[in-house]
Amino acid sequence: MAAVRVHSSIQSSLCILSHPLYSTSRHLKTRLHFPRPLFSSPSFSSGRALFCSCRADNFKGSEREVSDSFVLTTPLYYVNAPPHMGSAYTTIAADAIARFQRLSGKKVIFITGTDEHGEKIATAAAACGSSPSEHCDVISQAYKTLWQDLDIAYDKFIRTTNPKHEAIVKEFYSRVLANGDIYRADYEGLYCINCEEYKDEKELLENNCCPMHLKPCVLRKEDNYFFALSKYQKLLEETLTQNPDFVQPSFRLNEVQSWIKSGLRDFSISRASVDWGIPVPNDNKQTIYVWFDALLGYISALSEDNEQPDLQSAVSSGWPASLHLIGKDILRFHAVYWPAMLLSAGLSLPKMVFGHGFLTKDGMKMGKSLGNTLEPNDLVQRFGSDAVRYFFLREVEFGNDGDYSEDRFINIVNAHLANTIGNLLNRTLGLLKKNCQSTLAVDSTLAAEGNAFKDTVDKLVEKAKFQYENLSLSSACEAVLEIGNAGNLYIDERAPWSLFKQGAAASEAAAKDLVIILEAMRIIAIALSPVTPRLSLRIYEQLGYTKEQFNATTWSETEWGGLKSGQVMAQPKPVFARIEIEAEVGDGGEAAKKVVKKKEKIPHTQGVAQA
Ligand code: MSP
């Protein structure tokens, strides 16, 4: 038996009959080509990947087609509970991508925010004894604070309770209504409050439990407004066929296509039983469904604070988005519902939706509802933001699931950041101080003439760039780390400490070797800065640059040749200290592990993030 029964009114059938799907699909113009890599400059400047001319005439002139802009979004996070590591994961990844795009010269608008309406939030507020709006203020602020601690440099933070957002949602709703895509009907089905979604009985576990939250869904019957999603079935099928890169990673496309093929059903976009939401225009007995409301945050975030909020001006400030970064659990909303809503309103589709995997604990999705979360504040306090950012981006292949283990965290961070990078820099600077008064003897270009090590670095930098462009963040980190490995190999083979002892020509060769390693470190600092901004700044400062110089770097400066003869390096100081584990004896005499702060004092340079 189908879990959902819709008893549409006569009005609804009239809507369906009058719907201009076929006429619009005939006019749908698509330029649907994404040459690899996904976000390289040439493919990007070729313009919008999806251009919908159907009913978009009002917007044609206002939607920007700016080849040097890059608008990316994280999901807007529910404020039922404070952020956990799973929510931080998407934002860290988005921040690394935003930083890479900025380094590459793009005008980036990085949007994040909080999703504050709906039953789930109202219930959470009541459980804390707060009003919904007080509760939202507190939790939304907790997100902002965490983003600051994690060096997340977002450009826009949208709250769905912001009046400008509400105005834009209402305008959008009215547009879709005017297009004949909203009708009223009775609805009966099984609802998961945690997903804020009606479910099909066939996708549920025993006792109608939601497979994600392991809690029983509740039977609901309501008189609601519906969005005529079914009318967009054909158009969506065509869109995805012609533009397969719209959904990434590519293995998620099949899933989306099979949802569409299995038949799209209209969904209810209002709630009669929920007060905490945006009232439906012309019917204040109902509020707008939280997803129909929240998705619009990607557009309302673009509207300028000093402007009267309206859809057209928000759209003209950066829509369509280049990239929606989301977790795989909310793919259907972003790759099916949202495009259909946009088509209905005559707006362009985002260029890409990337659904990453889950951080899991014991194989289960880490989440607020299951209560098996990892505390990001705790991780940041103990290990620092760079370690947290690096570990999750390096360890979890972006797109797949990844399990967390503290031992692995410590091993990876120590091996890569403290040893491969930190140690190499520190011992090279130590040698330079001892033998060359911390001053470079020659230009790095001259030092590397005819040296194969430079070619290795050049290739690895190209590789890292390609991987960043393809959103393969783990592989990008790997390529940069390979530069560090090659540097360690080089210095061990060349043994400049012995060469210095030999004097004369050998000493000169050793001085060149140090320049070569330090040049590689400079390149590592830039190439890893999207992932580890604080560490990169510290490396840069060790190389004798100022913070202002670091902030002004661009990706083009990863080209070999930045360090010049006569440049004076700073006093060698460790840039990343090892995380030490000490054995502790508890009251009961059993040994317990305690993670302790590093021995060395690392200057905590502030102000890397704009957030
Ligand atoms: N409010 C909606 C999104 C609306 S967007 C217009 C929502 N919020 S959420 O807080 O529940 O989830 C936000 C994001 O966090 C989702 O992309 C979700 O996949 C991600 N994660 C939540 N737990 C996660 C893990 N354990 N691992 C990785 N990401 C996970 O959905």
XYZ file of C-alpha atoms in Angstrom, residues 295-497:
203
model
C 16.075 26.230 -0.450
C 15.265 29.828 -1.280
C 17.968 30.839 1.191
C 20.493 30.207 -1.573
C 18.952 33.115 -3.455
C 17.899 35.398 -0.590
C 21.461 35.237 0.759
C 22.533 37.112 -2.358
C 20.332 40.114 -1.731
C 22.241 43.099 -0.444
C 21.489 44.276 3.095
C 20.864 47.854 2.053
C 18.397 46.881 -0.698
C 14.684 46.331 -0.600
C 14.520 42.525 -0.734
C 13.124 41.236 -3.996
C 13.709 38.170 -6.070
C 14.949 39.940 -9.129
C 17.665 41.948 -7.430
C 18.795 38.943 -5.373
C 19.054 36.886 -8.545
C 21.011 39.610 -10.285
C 23.577 39.578 -7.481
C 24.963 36.161 -8.358
C 22.402 33.559 -9.328
C 22.763 30.838 -10.588
C 25.062 29.246 -8.033
C 28.088 27.441 -9.395
C 27.951 24.711 -6.808
C 25.640 23.405 -4.096
C 27.638 21.270 -1.691
C 25.405 18.928 0.261
C 25.390 15.571 2.017
C 23.954 12.642 0.086
C 20.859 12.487 2.327
C 19.470 15.683 0.894
C 20.222 14.988 -2.754
C 16.588 14.490 -3.732
C 15.676 17.969 -2.482
C 18.540 19.575 -4.369
C 18.624 17.553 -7.574
C 14.885 17.012 -8.080
C 12.649 19.334 -6.035
C 14.800 22.453 -6.251
C 15.404 22.364 -10.024
C 11.669 21.841 -10.583
C 10.842 24.771 -8.307
C 13.314 26.971 -10.176
C 11.956 25.909 -13.546
C 8.470 26.756 -12.354
C 9.608 30.209 -11.261
C 11.501 30.753 -14.507
C 14.928 30.862 -12.931
C 18.165 29.239 -14.023
C 19.321 26.049 -12.428
C 22.485 25.860 -10.352
C 25.418 24.525 -12.297
C 26.206 21.606 -10.062
C 25.025 19.710 -7.009
C 27.732 17.714 -5.262
C 26.509 15.137 -2.727
C 29.286 14.091 -0.372
C 29.251 11.035 1.873
C 28.715 10.754 5.620
C 31.074 10.860 8.525
C 30.153 7.738 10.391
C 30.706 6.336 13.833
C 30.536 2.577 14.025
C 29.162 2.564 10.514
C 26.131 4.764 11.345
C 25.702 8.300 10.073
C 26.870 10.663 12.770
C 23.951 12.910 13.629
C 22.039 14.975 16.131
C 19.010 12.711 15.993
C 20.962 9.514 16.691
C 23.111 11.268 19.285
C 26.351 9.658 18.072
C 28.088 12.879 17.215
C 31.660 14.065 17.459
C 32.163 17.455 19.073
C 33.958 19.794 16.665
C 34.657 22.423 19.337
C 36.423 19.820 21.384
C 38.545 18.687 18.420
C 39.456 22.261 17.522
C 40.414 23.090 21.082
C 42.614 20.062 21.473
C 44.207 19.919 18.039
C 43.678 23.284 16.325
C 41.618 24.099 13.265
C 44.259 23.143 10.684
C 44.531 19.618 12.053
C 40.752 19.155 11.988
C 40.373 20.607 8.517
C 43.298 18.635 7.140
C 42.321 15.325 8.662
C 38.756 15.241 7.365
C 39.590 16.539 3.911
C 42.625 14.304 3.501
C 41.269 11.180 5.100
C 37.760 11.042 3.645
C 37.658 10.811 -0.110
C 35.242 13.585 -0.985
C 32.020 11.927 -2.093
C 32.442 8.742 -0.029
C 31.697 7.927 3.606
C 34.489 7.995 6.176
C 34.780 6.690 9.705
C 36.474 8.686 12.465
C 39.084 7.266 14.788
C 41.173 9.360 17.153
C 44.269 7.178 16.697
C 44.105 7.643 12.964
C 43.545 11.372 13.395
C 46.674 11.724 15.503
C 48.786 9.503 13.257
C 47.852 11.292 10.050
C 48.217 14.782 11.424
C 51.556 13.998 13.059
C 52.957 12.213 10.042
C 51.863 14.741 7.434
C 51.753 18.145 9.048
C 54.285 17.822 11.881
C 56.829 15.514 10.232
C 56.668 15.781 6.462
C 56.032 19.516 6.361
C 56.888 21.040 9.749
C 60.057 19.102 10.337
C 61.407 19.596 6.844
C 60.996 23.338 7.128
C 62.450 23.482 10.607
C 65.579 21.498 9.908
C 66.218 23.367 6.641
C 65.909 26.713 8.405
C 68.196 25.408 11.171
C 70.868 24.567 8.608
C 70.421 27.899 6.868
C 70.806 29.752 10.133
C 73.932 27.847 11.078
C 75.639 28.061 7.700
C 74.217 31.045 5.814
C 73.051 33.544 8.492
C 69.460 32.673 7.590
C 69.954 34.343 4.200
C 69.336 32.842 0.755
C 72.516 32.639 -1.294
C 70.917 32.585 -4.766
C 67.572 32.977 -6.511
C 65.530 29.808 -6.378
C 65.372 29.753 -10.185
C 69.156 29.706 -10.413
C 69.451 27.170 -7.610
C 67.191 24.736 -9.454
C 68.718 25.020 -12.918
C 68.874 21.556 -14.454
C 67.515 20.017 -11.287
C 64.905 17.265 -11.684
C 63.448 18.052 -8.254
C 61.970 21.280 -9.642
C 60.234 19.310 -12.427
C 58.760 16.984 -9.822
C 57.399 19.947 -7.879
C 55.969 21.542 -11.047
C 54.121 18.358 -11.910
C 52.752 17.885 -8.417
C 51.487 21.470 -8.288
C 49.660 20.950 -11.579
C 48.199 17.770 -10.194
C 47.024 19.510 -7.026
C 45.362 22.240 -9.088
C 43.568 19.708 -11.231
C 42.345 17.849 -8.156
C 41.076 21.000 -6.461
C 39.234 21.945 -9.641
C 37.596 18.522 -9.667
C 36.674 18.776 -5.996
C 38.962 15.829 -5.249
C 40.155 17.435 -2.066
C 41.860 14.392 -0.634
C 43.896 13.896 -3.806
C 44.780 17.584 -3.836
C 46.176 17.250 -0.293
C 47.993 14.116 -1.334
C 49.683 15.849 -4.272
C 50.882 18.681 -2.019
C 52.139 16.221 0.572
C 54.063 14.441 -2.163
C 56.052 17.643 -2.622
C 56.984 17.401 1.048
C 57.932 13.743 0.665
C 60.057 14.536 -2.370
C 61.699 17.362 -0.395
C 62.547 15.062 2.486
C 64.000 12.533 0.078
C 66.008 15.232 -1.646
C 67.523 16.645 1.509
C 68.340 13.185 2.864
C 70.070 12.202 -0.366
C 71.953 15.448 -0.728
C 72.868 15.638 2.980
C 73.723 19.383 2.904
C 74.938 19.168 6.519
